[in-house]
Backbone as a printed PyTorch tensor [residue, N CA C, xyz], in Angstrom:
tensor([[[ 50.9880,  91.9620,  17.3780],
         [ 51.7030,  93.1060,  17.8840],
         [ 52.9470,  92.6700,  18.6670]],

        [[ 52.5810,  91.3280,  19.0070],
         [ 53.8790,  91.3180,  20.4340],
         [ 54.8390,  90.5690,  19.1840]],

        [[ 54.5390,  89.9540,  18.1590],
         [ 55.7810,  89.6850,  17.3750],
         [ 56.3210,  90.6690,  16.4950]],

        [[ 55.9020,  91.6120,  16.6200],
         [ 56.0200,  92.9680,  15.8980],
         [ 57.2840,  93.6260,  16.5570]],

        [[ 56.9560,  93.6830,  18.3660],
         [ 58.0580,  94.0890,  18.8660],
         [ 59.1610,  93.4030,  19.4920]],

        [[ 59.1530,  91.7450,  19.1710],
         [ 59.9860,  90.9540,  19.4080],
         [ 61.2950,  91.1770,  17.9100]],

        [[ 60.3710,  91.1500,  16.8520],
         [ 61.4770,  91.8000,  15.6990],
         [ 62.3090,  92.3770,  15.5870]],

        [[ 61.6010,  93.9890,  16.1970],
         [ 62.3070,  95.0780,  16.5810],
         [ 63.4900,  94.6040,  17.4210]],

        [[ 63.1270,  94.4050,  18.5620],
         [ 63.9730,  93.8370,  19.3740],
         [ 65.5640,  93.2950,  18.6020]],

        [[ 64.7670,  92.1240,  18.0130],
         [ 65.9590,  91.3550,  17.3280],
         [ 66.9460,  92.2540,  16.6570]],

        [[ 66.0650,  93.1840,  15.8450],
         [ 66.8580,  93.8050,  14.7620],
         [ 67.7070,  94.9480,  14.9590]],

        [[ 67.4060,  95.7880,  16.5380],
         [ 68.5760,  96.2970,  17.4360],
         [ 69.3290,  95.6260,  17.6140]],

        [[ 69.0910,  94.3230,  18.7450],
         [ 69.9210,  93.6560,  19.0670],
         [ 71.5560,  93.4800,  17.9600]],

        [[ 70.8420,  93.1250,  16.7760],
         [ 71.7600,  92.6860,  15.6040],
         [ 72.2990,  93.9550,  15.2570]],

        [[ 72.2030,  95.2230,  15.3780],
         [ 72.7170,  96.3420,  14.8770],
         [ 73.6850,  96.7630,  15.6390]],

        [[ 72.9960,  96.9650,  17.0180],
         [ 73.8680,  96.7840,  18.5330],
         [ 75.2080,  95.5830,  18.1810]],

        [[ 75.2670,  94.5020,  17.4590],
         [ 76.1910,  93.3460,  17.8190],
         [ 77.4110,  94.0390,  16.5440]],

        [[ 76.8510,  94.3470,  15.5680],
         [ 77.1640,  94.7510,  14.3810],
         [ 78.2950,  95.9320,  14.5210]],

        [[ 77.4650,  97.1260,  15.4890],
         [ 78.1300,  98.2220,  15.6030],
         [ 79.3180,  97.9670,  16.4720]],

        [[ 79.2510,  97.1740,  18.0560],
         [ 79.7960,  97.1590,  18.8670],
         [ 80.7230,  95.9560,  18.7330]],

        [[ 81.5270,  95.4570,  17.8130],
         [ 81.8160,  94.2450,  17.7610],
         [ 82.5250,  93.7270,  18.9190]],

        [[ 82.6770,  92.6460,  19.5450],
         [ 83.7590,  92.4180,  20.8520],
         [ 84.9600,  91.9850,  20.0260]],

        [[ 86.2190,  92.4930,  20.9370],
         [ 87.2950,  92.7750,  19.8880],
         [ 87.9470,  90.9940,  20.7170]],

        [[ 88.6130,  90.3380,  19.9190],
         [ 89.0430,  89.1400,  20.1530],
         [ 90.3960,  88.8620,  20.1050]],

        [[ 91.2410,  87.5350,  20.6320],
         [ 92.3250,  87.5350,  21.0030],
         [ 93.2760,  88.4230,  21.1210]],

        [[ 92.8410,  89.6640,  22.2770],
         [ 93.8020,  90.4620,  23.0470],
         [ 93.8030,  89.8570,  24.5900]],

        [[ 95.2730,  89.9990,  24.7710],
         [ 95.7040,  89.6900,  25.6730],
         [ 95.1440,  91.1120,  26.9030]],

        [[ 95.0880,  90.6850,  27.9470],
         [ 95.1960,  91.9470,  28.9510],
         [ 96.3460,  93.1340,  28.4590]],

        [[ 96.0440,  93.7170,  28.9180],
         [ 97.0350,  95.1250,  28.7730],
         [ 97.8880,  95.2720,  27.5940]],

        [[ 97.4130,  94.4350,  26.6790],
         [ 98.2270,  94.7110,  24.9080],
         [ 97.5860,  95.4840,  24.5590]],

        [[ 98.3950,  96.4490,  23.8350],
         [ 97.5750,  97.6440,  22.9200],
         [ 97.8040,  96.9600,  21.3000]],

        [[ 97.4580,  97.2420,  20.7100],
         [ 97.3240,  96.4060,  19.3480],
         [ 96.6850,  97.5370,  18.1760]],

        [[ 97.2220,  97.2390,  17.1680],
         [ 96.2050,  98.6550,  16.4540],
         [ 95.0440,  97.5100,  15.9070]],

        [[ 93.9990,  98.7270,  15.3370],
         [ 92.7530,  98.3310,  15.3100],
         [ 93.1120,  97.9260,  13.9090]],

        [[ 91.7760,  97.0650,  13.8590],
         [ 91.9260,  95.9410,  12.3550],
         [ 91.3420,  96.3500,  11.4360]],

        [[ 91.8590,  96.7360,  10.3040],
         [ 92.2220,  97.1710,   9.1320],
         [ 90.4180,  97.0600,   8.6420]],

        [[ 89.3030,  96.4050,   9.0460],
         [ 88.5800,  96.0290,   7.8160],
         [ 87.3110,  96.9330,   8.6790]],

        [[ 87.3410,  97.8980,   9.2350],
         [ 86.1100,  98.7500,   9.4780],
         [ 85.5570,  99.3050,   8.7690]],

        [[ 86.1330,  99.4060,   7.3410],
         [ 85.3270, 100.4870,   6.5990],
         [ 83.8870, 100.3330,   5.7750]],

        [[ 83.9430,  99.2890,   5.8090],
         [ 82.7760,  98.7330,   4.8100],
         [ 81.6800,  99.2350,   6.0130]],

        [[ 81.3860,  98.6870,   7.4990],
         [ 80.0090,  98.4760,   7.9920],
         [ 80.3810, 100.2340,   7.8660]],

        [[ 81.0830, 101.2340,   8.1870],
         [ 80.4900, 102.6540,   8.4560],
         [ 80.3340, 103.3690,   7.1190]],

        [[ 80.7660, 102.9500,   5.7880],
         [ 79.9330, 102.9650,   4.7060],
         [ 78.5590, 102.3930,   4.7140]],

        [[ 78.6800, 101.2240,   4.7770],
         [ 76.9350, 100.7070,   4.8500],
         [ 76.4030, 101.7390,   6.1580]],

        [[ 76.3520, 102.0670,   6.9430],
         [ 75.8390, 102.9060,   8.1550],
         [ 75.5260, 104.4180,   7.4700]],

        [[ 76.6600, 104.9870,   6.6900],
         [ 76.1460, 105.9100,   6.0330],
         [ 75.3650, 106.0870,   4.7810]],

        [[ 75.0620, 105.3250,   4.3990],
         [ 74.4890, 105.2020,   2.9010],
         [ 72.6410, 104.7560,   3.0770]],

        [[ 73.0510, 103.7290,   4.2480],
         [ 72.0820, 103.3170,   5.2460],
         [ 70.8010, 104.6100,   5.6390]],

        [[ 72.0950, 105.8940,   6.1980],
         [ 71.6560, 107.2820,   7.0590],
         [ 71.1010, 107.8530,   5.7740]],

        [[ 71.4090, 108.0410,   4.8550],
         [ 71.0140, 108.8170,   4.0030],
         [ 70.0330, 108.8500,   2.9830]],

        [[ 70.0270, 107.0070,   2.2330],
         [ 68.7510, 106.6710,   1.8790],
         [ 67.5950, 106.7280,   2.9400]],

        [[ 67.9000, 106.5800,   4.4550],
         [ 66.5420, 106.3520,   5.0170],
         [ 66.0270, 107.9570,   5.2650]],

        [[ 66.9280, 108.9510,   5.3500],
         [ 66.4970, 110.2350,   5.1970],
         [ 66.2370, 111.0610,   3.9260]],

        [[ 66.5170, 110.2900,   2.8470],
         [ 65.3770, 111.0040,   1.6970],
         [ 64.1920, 110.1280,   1.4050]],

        [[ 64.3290, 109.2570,   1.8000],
         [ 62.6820, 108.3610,   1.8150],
         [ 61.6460, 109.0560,   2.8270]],

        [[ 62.2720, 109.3870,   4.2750],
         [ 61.3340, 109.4190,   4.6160],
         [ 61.2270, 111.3530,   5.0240]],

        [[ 62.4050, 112.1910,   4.1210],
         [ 61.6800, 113.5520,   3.5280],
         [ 60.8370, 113.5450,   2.5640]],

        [[ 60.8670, 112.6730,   1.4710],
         [ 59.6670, 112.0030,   0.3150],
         [ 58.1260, 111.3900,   0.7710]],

        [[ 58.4730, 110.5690,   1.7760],
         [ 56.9950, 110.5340,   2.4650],
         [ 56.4820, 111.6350,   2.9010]],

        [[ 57.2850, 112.2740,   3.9290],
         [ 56.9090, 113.3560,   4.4630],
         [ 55.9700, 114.6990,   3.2920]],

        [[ 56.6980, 115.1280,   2.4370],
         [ 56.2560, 115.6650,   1.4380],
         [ 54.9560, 115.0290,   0.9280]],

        [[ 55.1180, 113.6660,   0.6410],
         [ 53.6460, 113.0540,  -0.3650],
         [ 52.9010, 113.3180,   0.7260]],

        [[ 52.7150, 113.0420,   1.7580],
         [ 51.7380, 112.9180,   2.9590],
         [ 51.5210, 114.6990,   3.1450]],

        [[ 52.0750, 115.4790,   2.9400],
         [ 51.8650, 116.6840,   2.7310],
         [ 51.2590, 117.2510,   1.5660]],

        [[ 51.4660, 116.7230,   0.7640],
         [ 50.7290, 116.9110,  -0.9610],
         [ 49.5280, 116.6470,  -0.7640]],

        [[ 48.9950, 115.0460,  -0.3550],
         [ 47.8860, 114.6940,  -0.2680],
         [ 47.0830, 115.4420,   0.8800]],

        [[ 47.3660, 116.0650,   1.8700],
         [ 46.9320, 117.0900,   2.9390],
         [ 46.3790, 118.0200,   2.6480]],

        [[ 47.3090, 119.3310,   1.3140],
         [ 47.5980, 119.9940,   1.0490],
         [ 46.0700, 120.3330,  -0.2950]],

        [[ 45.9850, 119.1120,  -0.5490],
         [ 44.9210, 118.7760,  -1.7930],
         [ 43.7550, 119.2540,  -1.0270]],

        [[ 43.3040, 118.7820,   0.3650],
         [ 42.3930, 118.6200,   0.6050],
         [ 41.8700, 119.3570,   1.7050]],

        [[ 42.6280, 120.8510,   1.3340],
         [ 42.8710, 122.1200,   2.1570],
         [ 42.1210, 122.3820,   1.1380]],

        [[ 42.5880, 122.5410,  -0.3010],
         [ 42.4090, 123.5380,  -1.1320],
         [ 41.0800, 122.7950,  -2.1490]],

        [[ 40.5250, 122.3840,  -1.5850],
         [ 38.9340, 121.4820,  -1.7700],
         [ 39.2880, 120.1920,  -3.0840]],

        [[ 40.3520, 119.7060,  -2.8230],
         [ 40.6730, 118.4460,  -3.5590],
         [ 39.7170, 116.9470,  -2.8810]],

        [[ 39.0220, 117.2900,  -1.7090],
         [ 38.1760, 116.1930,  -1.4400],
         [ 39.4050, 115.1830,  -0.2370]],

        [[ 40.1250, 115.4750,   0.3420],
         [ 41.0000, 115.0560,   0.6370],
         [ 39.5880, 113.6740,   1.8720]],

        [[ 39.9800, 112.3080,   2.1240],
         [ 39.1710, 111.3270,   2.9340],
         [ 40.1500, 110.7250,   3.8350]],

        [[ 41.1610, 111.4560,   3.9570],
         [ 42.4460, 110.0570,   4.6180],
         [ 43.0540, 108.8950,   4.3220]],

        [[ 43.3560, 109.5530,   2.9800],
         [ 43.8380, 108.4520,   1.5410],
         [ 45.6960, 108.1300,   1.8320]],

        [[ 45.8410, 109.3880,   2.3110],
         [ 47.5520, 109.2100,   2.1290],
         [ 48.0430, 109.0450,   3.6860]],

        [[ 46.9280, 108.6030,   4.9790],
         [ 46.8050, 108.8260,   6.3920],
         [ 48.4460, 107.8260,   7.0570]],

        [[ 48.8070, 107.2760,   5.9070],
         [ 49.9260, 106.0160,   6.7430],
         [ 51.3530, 106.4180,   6.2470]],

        [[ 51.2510, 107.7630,   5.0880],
         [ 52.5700, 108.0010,   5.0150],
         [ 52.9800, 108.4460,   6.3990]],

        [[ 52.3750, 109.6330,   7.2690],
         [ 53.3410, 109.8430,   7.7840],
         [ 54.0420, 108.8400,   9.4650]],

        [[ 53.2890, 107.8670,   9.3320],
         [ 53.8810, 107.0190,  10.6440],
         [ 55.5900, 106.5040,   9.3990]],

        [[ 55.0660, 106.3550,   8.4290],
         [ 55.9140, 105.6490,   7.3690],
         [ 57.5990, 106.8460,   7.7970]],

        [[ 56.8330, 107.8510,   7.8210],
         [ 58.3970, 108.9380,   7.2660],
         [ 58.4760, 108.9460,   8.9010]],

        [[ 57.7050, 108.7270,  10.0620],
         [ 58.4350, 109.0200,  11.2330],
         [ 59.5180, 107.7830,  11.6910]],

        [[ 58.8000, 106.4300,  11.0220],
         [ 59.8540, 105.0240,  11.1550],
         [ 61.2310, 105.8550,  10.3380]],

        [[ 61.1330, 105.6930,   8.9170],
         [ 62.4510, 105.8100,   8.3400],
         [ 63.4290, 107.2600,   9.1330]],

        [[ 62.6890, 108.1820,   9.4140],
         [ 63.6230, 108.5470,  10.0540],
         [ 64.0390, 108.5460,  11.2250]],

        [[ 63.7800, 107.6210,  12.1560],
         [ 64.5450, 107.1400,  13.0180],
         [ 65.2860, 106.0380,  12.9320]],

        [[ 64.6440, 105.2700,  11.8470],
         [ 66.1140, 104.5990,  11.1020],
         [ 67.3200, 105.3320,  11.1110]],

        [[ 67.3320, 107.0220,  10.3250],
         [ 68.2780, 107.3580,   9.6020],
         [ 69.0070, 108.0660,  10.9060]],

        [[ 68.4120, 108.7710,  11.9300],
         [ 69.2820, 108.8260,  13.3600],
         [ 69.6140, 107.6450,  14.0410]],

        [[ 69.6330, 106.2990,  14.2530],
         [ 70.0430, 105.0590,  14.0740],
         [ 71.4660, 105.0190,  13.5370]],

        [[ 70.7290, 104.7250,  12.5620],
         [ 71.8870, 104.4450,  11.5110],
         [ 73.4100, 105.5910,  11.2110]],

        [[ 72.5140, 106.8980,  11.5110],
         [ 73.7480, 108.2090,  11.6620],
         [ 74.7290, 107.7750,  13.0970]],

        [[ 73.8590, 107.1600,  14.2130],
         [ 74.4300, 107.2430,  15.4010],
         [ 75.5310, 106.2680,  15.5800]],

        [[ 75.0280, 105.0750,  14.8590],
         [ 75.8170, 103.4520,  14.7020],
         [ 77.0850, 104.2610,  13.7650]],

        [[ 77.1470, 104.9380,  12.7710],
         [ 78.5930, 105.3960,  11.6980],
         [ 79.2070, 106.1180,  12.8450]],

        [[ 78.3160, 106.9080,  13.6790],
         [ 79.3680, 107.9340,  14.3590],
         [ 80.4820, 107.1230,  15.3730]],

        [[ 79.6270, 105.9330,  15.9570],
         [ 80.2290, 105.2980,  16.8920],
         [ 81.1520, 104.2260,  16.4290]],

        [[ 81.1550, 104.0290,  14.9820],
         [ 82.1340, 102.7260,  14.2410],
         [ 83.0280, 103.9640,  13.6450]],

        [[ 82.7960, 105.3660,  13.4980],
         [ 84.2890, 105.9540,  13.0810],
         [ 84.5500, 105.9800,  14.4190]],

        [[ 84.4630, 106.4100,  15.3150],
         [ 85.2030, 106.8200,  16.7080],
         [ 85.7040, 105.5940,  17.1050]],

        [[ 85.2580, 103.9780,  16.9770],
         [ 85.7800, 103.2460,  17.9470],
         [ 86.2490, 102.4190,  16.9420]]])
């Protein structure tokens, strides 16, 4: 478990470094325009946002199907019980990942 959330850790950290880049050789009080090559990470950030929010509306749904079975006397035993931690991860990936594009178009 504790390397579970040392990962995590890491893998903010790296998203955090990713999103926020430190901007390099500016002088004090030079204004400078911003460098031409931002577009790629807030593409990857959005594409990022959007696959992780139909994966985890697709879990959400299967984990509802299999629920849904076993309302209506399909025998349901707690077969499909791990989709939904599954669709609550990916979508906080996909607010993540929405939040990191919002903050690489603005800055």
């Amino acid at each position: 478990m504790f390397f579970k959330i040392l990962v995590l850790l890491a893998v903010a950290a790296g998203l955090v470094y990713l999103i926020k880049q430190p901007r390099r050789g500016q002088a004090a009080g030079a204004f400078h325009a911003a460098p031409a090559r931002r577009k790629p990470a807030f593409v990857a950030l959005c594409v990022g946002a959007a696959l992780s929010l139909l994966a985890s509306l697709m879990s959400a749904v299967l984990w509802m199907g299999a629920v849904a079975g076993g309302v209506t006397g399909g025998g349901y035993r707690g077969q499909a019980d791990y989709l939904l931690p599954v669709a609550g991860c990916l979508l906080a990936l996909a607010v993540a990942c929405a939040v990191g594009a919002f903050l690489k178009r603005r800055g």
